[in-house]
Short mmCIF file of C-alpha atoms and ligand atoms in Angstrom, two decimals:
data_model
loop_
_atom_site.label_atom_id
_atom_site.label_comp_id
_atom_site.label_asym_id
_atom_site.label_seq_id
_atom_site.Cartn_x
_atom_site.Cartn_y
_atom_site.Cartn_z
CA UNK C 1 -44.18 -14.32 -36.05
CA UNK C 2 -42.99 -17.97 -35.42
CA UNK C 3 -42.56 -17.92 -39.36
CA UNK C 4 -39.66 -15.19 -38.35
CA UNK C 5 -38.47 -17.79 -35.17
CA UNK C 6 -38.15 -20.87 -36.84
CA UNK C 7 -36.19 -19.27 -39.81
CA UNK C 8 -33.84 -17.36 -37.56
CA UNK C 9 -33.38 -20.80 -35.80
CA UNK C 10 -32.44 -22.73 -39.01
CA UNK C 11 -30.80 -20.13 -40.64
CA UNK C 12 -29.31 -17.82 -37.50
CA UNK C 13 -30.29 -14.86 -40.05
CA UNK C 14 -33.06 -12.56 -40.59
CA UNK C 15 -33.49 -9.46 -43.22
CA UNK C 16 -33.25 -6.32 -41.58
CA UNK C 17 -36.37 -5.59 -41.46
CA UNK C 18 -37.72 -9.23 -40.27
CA UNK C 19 -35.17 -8.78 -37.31
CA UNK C 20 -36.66 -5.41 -36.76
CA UNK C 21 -40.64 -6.89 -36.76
CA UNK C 22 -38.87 -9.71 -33.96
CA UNK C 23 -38.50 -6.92 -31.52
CA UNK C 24 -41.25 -4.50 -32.60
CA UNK C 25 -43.77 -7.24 -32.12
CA UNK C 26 -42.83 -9.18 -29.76
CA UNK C 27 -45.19 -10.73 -26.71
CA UNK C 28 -45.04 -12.44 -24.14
CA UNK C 29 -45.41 -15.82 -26.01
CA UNK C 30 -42.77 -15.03 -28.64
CA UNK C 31 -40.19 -13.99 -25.75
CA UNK C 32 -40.80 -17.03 -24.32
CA UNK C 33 -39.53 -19.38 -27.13
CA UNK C 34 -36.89 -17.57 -28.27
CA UNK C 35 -35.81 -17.71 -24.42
CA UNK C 36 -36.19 -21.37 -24.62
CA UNK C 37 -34.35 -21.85 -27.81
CA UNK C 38 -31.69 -19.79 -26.77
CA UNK C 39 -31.03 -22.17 -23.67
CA UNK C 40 -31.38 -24.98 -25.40
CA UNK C 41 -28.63 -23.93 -27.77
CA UNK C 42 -26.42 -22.41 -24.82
CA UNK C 43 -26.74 -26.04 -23.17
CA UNK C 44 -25.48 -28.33 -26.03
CA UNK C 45 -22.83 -25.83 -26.38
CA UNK C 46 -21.83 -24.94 -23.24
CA UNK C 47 -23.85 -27.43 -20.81
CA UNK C 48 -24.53 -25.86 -17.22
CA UNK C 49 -21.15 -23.91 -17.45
CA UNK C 50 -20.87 -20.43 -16.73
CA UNK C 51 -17.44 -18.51 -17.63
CA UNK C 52 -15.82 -16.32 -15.03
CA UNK C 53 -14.08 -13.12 -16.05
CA UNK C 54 -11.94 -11.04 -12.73
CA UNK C 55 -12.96 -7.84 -14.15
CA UNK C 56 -9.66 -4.93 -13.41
CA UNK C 57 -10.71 -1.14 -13.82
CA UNK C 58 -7.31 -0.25 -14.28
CA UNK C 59 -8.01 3.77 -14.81
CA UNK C 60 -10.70 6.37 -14.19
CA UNK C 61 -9.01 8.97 -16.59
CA UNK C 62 -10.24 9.62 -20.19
CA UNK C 63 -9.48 11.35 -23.12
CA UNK C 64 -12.65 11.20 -24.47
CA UNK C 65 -15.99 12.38 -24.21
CA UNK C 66 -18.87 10.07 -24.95
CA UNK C 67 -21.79 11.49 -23.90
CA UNK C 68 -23.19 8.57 -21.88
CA UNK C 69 -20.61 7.92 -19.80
CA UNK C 70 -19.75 8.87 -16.18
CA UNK C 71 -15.98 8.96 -16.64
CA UNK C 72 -16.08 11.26 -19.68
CA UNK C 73 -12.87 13.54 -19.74
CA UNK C 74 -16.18 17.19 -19.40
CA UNK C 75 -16.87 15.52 -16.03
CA UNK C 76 -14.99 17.57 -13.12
CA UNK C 77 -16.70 15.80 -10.63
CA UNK C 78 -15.05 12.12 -11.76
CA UNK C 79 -12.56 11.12 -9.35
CA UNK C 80 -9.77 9.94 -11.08
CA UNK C 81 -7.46 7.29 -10.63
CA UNK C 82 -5.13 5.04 -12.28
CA UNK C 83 -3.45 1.75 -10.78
CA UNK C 84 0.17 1.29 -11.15
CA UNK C 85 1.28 -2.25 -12.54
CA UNK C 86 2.43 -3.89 -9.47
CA UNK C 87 -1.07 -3.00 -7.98
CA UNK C 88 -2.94 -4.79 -11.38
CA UNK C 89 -0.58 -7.75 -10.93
CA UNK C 90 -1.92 -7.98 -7.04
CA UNK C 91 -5.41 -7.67 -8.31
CA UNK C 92 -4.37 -10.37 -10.97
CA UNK C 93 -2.95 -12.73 -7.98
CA UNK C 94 -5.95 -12.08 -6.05
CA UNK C 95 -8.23 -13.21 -8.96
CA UNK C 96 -5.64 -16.55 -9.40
CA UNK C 97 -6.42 -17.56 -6.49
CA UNK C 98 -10.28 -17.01 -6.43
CA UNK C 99 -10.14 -19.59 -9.74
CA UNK C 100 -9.95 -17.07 -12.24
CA UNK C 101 -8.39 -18.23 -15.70
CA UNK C 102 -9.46 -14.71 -17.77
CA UNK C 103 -8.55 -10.98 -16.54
CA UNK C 104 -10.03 -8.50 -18.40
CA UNK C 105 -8.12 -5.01 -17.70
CA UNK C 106 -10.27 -2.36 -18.76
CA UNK C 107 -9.99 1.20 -19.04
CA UNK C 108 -10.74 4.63 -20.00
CA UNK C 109 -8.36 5.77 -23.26
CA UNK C 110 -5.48 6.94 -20.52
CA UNK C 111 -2.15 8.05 -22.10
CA UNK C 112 -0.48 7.22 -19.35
CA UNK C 113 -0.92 3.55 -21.10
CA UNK C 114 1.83 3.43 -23.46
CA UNK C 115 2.33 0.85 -25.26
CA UNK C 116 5.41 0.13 -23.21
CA UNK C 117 4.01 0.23 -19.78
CA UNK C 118 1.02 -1.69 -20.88
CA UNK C 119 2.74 -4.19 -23.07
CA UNK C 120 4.84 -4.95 -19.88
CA UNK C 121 2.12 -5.39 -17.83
CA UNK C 122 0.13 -8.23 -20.16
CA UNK C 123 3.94 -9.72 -20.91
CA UNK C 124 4.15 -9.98 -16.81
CA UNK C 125 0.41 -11.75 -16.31
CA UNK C 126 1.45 -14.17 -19.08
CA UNK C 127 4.60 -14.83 -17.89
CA UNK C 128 3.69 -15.80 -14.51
CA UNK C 129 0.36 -16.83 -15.32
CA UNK C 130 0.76 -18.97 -18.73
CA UNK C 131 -2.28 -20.58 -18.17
CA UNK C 132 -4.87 -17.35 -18.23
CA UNK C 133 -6.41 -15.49 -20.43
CA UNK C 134 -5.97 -11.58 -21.05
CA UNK C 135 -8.54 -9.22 -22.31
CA UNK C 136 -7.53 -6.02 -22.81
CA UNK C 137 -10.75 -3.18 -23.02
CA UNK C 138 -8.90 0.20 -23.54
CA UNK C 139 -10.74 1.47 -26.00
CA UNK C 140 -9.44 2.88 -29.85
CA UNK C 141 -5.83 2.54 -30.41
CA UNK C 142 -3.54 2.06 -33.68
CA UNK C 143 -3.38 -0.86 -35.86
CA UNK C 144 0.51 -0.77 -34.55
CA UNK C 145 -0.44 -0.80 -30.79
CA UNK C 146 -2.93 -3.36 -31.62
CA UNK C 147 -0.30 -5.70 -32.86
CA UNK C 148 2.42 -4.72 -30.44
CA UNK C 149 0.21 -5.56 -27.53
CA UNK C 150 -1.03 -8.73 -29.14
CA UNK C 151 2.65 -10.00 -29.76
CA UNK C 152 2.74 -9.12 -25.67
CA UNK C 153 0.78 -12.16 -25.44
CA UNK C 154 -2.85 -10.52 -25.04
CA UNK C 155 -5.55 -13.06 -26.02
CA UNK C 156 -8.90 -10.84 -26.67
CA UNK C 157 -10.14 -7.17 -26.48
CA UNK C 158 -13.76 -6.05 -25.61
CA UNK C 159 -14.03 -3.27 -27.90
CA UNK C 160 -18.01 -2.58 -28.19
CA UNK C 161 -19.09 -1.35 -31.15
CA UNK C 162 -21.73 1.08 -29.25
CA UNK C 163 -24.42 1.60 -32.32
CA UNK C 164 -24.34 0.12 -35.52
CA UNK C 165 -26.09 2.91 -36.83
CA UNK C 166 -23.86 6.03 -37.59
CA UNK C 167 -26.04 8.83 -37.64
CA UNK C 168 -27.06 7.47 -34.03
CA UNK C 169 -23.16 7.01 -33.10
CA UNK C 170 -22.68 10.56 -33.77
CA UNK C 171 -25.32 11.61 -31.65
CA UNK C 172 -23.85 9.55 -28.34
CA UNK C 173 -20.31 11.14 -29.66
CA UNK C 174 -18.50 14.19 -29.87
CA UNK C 175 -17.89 14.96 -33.32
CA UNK C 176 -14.22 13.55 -32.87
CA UNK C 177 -15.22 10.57 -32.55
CA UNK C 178 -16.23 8.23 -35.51
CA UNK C 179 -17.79 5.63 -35.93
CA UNK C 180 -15.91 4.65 -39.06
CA UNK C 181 -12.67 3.90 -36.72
CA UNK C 182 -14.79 2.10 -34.27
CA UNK C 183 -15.25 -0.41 -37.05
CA UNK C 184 -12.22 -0.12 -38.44
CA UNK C 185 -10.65 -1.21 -35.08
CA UNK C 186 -12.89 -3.93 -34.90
CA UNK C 187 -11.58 -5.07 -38.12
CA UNK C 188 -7.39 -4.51 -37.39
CA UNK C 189 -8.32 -6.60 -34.09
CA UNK C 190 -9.76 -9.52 -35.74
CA UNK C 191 -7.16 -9.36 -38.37
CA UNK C 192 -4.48 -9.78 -35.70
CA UNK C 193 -5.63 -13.01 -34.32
CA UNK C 194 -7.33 -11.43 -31.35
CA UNK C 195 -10.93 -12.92 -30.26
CA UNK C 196 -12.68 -9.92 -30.55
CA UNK C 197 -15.85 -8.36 -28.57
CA UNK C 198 -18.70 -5.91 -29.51
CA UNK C 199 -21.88 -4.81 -28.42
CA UNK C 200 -23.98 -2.05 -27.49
CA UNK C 201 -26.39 -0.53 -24.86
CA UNK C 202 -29.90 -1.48 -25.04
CA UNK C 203 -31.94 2.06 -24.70
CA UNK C 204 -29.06 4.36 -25.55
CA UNK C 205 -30.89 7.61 -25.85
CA UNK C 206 -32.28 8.06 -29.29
CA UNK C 207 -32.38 4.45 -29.56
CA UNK C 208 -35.20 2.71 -32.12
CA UNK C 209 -36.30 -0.65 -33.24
CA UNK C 210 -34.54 0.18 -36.63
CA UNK C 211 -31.06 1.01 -34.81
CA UNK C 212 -31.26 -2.19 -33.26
CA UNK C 213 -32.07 -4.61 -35.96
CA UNK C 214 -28.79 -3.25 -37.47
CA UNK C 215 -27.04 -4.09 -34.28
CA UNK C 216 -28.37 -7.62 -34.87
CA UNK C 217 -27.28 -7.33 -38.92
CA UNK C 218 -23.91 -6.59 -37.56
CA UNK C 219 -23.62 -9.65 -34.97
CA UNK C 220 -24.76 -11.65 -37.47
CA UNK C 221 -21.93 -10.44 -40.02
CA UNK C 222 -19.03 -9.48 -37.78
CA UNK C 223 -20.06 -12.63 -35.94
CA UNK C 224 -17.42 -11.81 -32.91
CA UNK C 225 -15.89 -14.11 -30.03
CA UNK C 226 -17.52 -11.95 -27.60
CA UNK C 227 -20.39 -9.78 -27.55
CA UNK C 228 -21.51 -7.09 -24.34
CA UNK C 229 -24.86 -5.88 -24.30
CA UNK C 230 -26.30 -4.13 -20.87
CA UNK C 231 -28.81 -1.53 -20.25
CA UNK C 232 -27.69 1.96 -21.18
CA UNK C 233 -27.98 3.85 -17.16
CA UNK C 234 -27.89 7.22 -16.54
CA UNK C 235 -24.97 8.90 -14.75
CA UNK C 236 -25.83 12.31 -13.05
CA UNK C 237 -22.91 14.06 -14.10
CA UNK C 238 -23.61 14.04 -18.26
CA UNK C 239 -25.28 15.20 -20.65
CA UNK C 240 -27.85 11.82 -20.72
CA UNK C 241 -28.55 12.31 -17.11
CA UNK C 242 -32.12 12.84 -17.78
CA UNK C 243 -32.73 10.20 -20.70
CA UNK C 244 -34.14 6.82 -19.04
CA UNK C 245 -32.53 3.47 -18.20
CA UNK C 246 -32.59 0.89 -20.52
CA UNK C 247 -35.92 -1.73 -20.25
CA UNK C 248 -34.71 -5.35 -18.53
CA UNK C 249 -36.82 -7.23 -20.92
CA UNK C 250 -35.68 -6.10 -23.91
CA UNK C 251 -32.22 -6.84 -23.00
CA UNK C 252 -32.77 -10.36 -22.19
CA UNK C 253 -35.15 -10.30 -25.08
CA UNK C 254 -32.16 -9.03 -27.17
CA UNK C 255 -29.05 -11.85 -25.12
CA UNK C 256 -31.72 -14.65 -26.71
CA UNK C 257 -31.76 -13.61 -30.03
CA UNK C 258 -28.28 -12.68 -29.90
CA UNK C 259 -27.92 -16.33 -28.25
CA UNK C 260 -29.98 -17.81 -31.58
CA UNK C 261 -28.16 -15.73 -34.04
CA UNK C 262 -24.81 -17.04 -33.31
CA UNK C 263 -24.53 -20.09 -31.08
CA UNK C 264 -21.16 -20.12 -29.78
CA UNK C 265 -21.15 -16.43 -28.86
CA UNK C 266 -19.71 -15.73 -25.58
CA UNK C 267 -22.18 -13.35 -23.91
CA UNK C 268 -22.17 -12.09 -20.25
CA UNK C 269 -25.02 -10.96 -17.94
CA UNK C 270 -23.68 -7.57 -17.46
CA UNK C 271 -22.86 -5.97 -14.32
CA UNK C 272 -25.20 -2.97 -15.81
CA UNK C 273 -28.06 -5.58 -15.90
CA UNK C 274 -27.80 -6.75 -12.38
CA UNK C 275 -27.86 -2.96 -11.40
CA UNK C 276 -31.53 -2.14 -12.81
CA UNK C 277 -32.70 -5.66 -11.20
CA UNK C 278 -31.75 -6.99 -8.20
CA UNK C 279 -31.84 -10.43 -10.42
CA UNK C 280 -31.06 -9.31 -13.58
CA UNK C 281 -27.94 -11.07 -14.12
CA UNK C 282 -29.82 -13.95 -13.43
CA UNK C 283 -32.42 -12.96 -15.79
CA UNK C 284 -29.78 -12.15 -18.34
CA UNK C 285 -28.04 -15.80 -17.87
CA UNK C 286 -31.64 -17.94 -18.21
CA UNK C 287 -32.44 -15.88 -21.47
CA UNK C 288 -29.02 -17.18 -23.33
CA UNK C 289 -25.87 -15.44 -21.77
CA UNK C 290 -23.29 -17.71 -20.33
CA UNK C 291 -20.22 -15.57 -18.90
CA UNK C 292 -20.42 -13.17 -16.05
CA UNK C 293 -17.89 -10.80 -15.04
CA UNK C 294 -17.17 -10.09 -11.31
CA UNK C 295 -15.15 -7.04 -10.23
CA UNK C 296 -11.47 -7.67 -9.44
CA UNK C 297 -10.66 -3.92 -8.66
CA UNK C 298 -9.19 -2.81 -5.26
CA UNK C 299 -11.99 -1.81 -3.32
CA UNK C 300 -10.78 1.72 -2.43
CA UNK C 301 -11.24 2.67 -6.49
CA UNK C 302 -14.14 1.12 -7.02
CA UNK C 303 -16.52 4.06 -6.60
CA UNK C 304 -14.39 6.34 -9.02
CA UNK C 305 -14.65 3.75 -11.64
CA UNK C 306 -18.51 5.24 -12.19
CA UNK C 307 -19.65 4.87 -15.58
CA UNK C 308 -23.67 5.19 -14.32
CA UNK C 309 -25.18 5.24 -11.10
CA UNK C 310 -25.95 3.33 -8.83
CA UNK C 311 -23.24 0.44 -9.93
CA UNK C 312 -23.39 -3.09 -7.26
CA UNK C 313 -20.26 -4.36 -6.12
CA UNK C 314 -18.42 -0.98 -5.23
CA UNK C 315 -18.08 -1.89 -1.80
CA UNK C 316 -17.66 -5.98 -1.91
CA UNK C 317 -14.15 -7.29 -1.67
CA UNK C 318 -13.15 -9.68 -4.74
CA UNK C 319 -14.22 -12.67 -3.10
CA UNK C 320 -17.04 -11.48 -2.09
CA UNK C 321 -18.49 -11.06 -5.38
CA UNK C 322 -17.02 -14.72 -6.46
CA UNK C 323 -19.09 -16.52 -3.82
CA UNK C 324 -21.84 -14.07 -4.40
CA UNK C 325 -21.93 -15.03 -8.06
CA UNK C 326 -21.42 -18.78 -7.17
CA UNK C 327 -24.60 -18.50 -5.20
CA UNK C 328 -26.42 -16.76 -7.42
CA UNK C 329 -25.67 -18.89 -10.04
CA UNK C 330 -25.80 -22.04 -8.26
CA UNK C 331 -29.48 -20.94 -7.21
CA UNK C 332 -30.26 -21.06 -10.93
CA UNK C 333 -29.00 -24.57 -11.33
CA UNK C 334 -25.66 -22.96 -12.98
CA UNK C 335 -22.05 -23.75 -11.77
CA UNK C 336 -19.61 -21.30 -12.23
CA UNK C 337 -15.89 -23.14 -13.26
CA UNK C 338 -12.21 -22.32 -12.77
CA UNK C 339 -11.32 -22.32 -16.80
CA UNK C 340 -10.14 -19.76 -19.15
CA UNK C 341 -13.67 -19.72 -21.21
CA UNK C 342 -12.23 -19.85 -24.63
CA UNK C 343 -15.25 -19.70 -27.20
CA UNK C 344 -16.33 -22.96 -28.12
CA UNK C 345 -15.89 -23.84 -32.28
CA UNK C 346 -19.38 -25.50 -33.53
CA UNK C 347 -19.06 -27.19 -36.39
N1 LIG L 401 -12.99 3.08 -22.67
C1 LIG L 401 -13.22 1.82 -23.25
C2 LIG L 401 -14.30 1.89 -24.30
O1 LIG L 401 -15.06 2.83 -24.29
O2 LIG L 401 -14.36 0.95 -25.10
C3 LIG L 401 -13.57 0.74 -22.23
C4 LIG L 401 -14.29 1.19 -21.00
S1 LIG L 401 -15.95 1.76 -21.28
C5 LIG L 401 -16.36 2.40 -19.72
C6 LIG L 401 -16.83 0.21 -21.37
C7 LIG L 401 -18.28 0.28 -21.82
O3 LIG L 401 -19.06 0.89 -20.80
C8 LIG L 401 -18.57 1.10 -23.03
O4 LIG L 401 -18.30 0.38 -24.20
C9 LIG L 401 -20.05 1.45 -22.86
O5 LIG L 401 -20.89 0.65 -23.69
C10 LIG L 401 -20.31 1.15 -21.38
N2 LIG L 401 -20.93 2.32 -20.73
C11 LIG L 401 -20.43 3.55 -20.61
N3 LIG L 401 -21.32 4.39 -20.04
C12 LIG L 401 -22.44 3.65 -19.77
C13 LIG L 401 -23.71 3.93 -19.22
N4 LIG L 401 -24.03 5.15 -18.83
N5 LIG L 401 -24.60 2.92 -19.10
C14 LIG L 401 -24.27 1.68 -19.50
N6 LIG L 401 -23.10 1.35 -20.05
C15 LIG L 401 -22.17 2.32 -20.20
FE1 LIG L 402 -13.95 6.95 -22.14
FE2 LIG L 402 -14.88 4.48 -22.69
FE3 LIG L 402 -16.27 6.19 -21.12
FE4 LIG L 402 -16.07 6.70 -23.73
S1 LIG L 402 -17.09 4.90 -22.77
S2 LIG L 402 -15.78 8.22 -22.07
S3 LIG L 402 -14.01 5.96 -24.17
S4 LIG L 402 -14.29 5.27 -20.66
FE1 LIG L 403 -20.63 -8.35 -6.18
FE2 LIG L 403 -22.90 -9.87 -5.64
S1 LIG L 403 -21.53 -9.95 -7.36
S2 LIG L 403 -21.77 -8.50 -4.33
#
């Protein structure tokens, strides 16, 4: 097994079926160093530094109908909700002035979103804020939108790649959906000069060792800006609500050798993970992750904005969850600072 670790360390690659042995075998020893090599690496990179993204849930409606997720367009009992511009740009201001450089407006796949109204929106947060970061996360669009938005002056796009295993994409999606123009997305994004995100939920029902070591292939290829992993969580109101959460340990497990695999990867402790553990974004950020992502959404929608239960911060205020997170991280012997967190090139 520390065969597997050291060559993964030198050569931030593994055979599919080596990466797949990592996580079948691992123990409490293995977990350990990979944990500590992840740091390590996350520290020459990135020192003590953690990356702030003001998180904007700019709509509750959806056209589609993944099967995991609370605001999936078969759920009646979502409450829905959209925020008009001028309300985003307030949320934006807001942010600003809590020392946030990146806003990351995310979304369900609302058609009230045109590539108009949303183009105007990023050209207005770069306009009066030239010195932030936007990352858009609305889900598949065309190549054109893609580039119209981009020449709008958007800087990223979160665009997780869910499963890099088809036959288990179709099984979290409605036949609809493919998993082919997931990918290809990924692609038309990168080729547009965007810094691009994927990722996946860790215990996703149907989930195996084997589905997950060709998540890891895929990081390793695709090697993106960005990359989102939390526990998959059930949401009452779907089809999954009876499948379990995903494990805490494995995650982290998962953010090291992520961590390992790619060094300069920009990889948050999810909001997901500090829902199944009081500490787990703390957890998450001392197994490799270095970017957390505090909720910048008006308080009064952030209930409706459900994609699982049980979600923290639906009743803080913004700055609430800033000097939470400060604390939190500070506790950890982390600072959290005012910058737009661009990934870091290692040569
Ligand atoms: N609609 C866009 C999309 O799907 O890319 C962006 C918003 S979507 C809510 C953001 C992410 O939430 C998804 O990529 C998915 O991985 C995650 N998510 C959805 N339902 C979840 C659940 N039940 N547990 C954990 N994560 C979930
Ligand atoms: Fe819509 Fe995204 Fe939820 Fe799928 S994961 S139903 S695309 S909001
Ligand atoms: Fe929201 Fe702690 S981060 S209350």
């Amino acid at each position: 097994m520390n065969r597997l670790i050291e060559k993964l360390y030198l050569t931030h690659s593994l055979e599919l079926d080596e990466y797949e042995n990592l996580i079948a075998h691992r123990n409490e020893s293995t977990i350990k160093l990979l944990r500590e090599l992840a740091v390590k690496i996350r520290r020459e990179i990135y020192g003590n530094y953690i990356y702030i993204r003001g998180l904007i849930e700019i709509s509750s409606y959806c056209k589609n109908d993944c099967l995991y997720c609370g605001l999936r367009r078969s759920n009646f009992n979502c409450q829905r909700y959209r925020l008009q511009p001028d309300e985003i740009l307030s949320c934006v201001n807001d942010g600003y002035n809590l020392g946030f450089r990146t806003f990351v407006l995310q979304g369900g796949e609302d058609n009230f979103f045109t590539d108009e109204i949303f183009g105007g929106v990023v050209r207005e947060i770069k306009k009066l804020y030239p010195d932030c970061a936007v990352t858009l996360s609305i889900g598949e669009r065309s190549f054109e939108s893609y580039k119209y938005l981009r020449e709008c002056g958007a800087d990223r796009y979160l665009l997780r790649h869910e499963t890099a295993d088809k036959s288990h994409y179709e099984k979290l999606h409605p036949s609809e959906m493919s998993f082919d123009n997931r990918i290809e997305c990924l692609k038309n994004l990168r080729s547009l000069g965007y810094a691009v995100g994927c990722g996946f939920m860790v215990g996703s029902p149907f989930q195996n060792y084997n589905n997950l070591a060709h998540d890891l292939k895929f990081i390793e290829e695709f090697k993106p800006d960005m990359c989102g992993i939390g526990p998959f969580i059930p949401h009452h109101d779907t089809p999954f609500k009876n499948y379990p959460a995903g494990n805490l340990e494995l995650t982290c497990f998962l953010l090291s050798v992520i961590r390992i695999i790619h060094p300069s990867v920009l990889l948050p402790a999810t909001t997901a993970l500090g829902t199944i553990a009081n500490n787990g974004r703390e957890l998450g950020i001392l197994s490799g992750a270095n970017v957390v992502m505090p909720n910048l959404s008006p308080v009064n929608v952030r209930k409706k904005y459900e994609l699982y239960d049980n979600k923290i911060c639906t009743g803080e205020e913004s700055a609430q969850c800033r000097n939470c997170l400060n604390n939190r991280m500070k506790m950890i012997g982390y600072e959290i600072i005012t910058d737009r967190g661009d990934m870091k090139k290692v040569i």
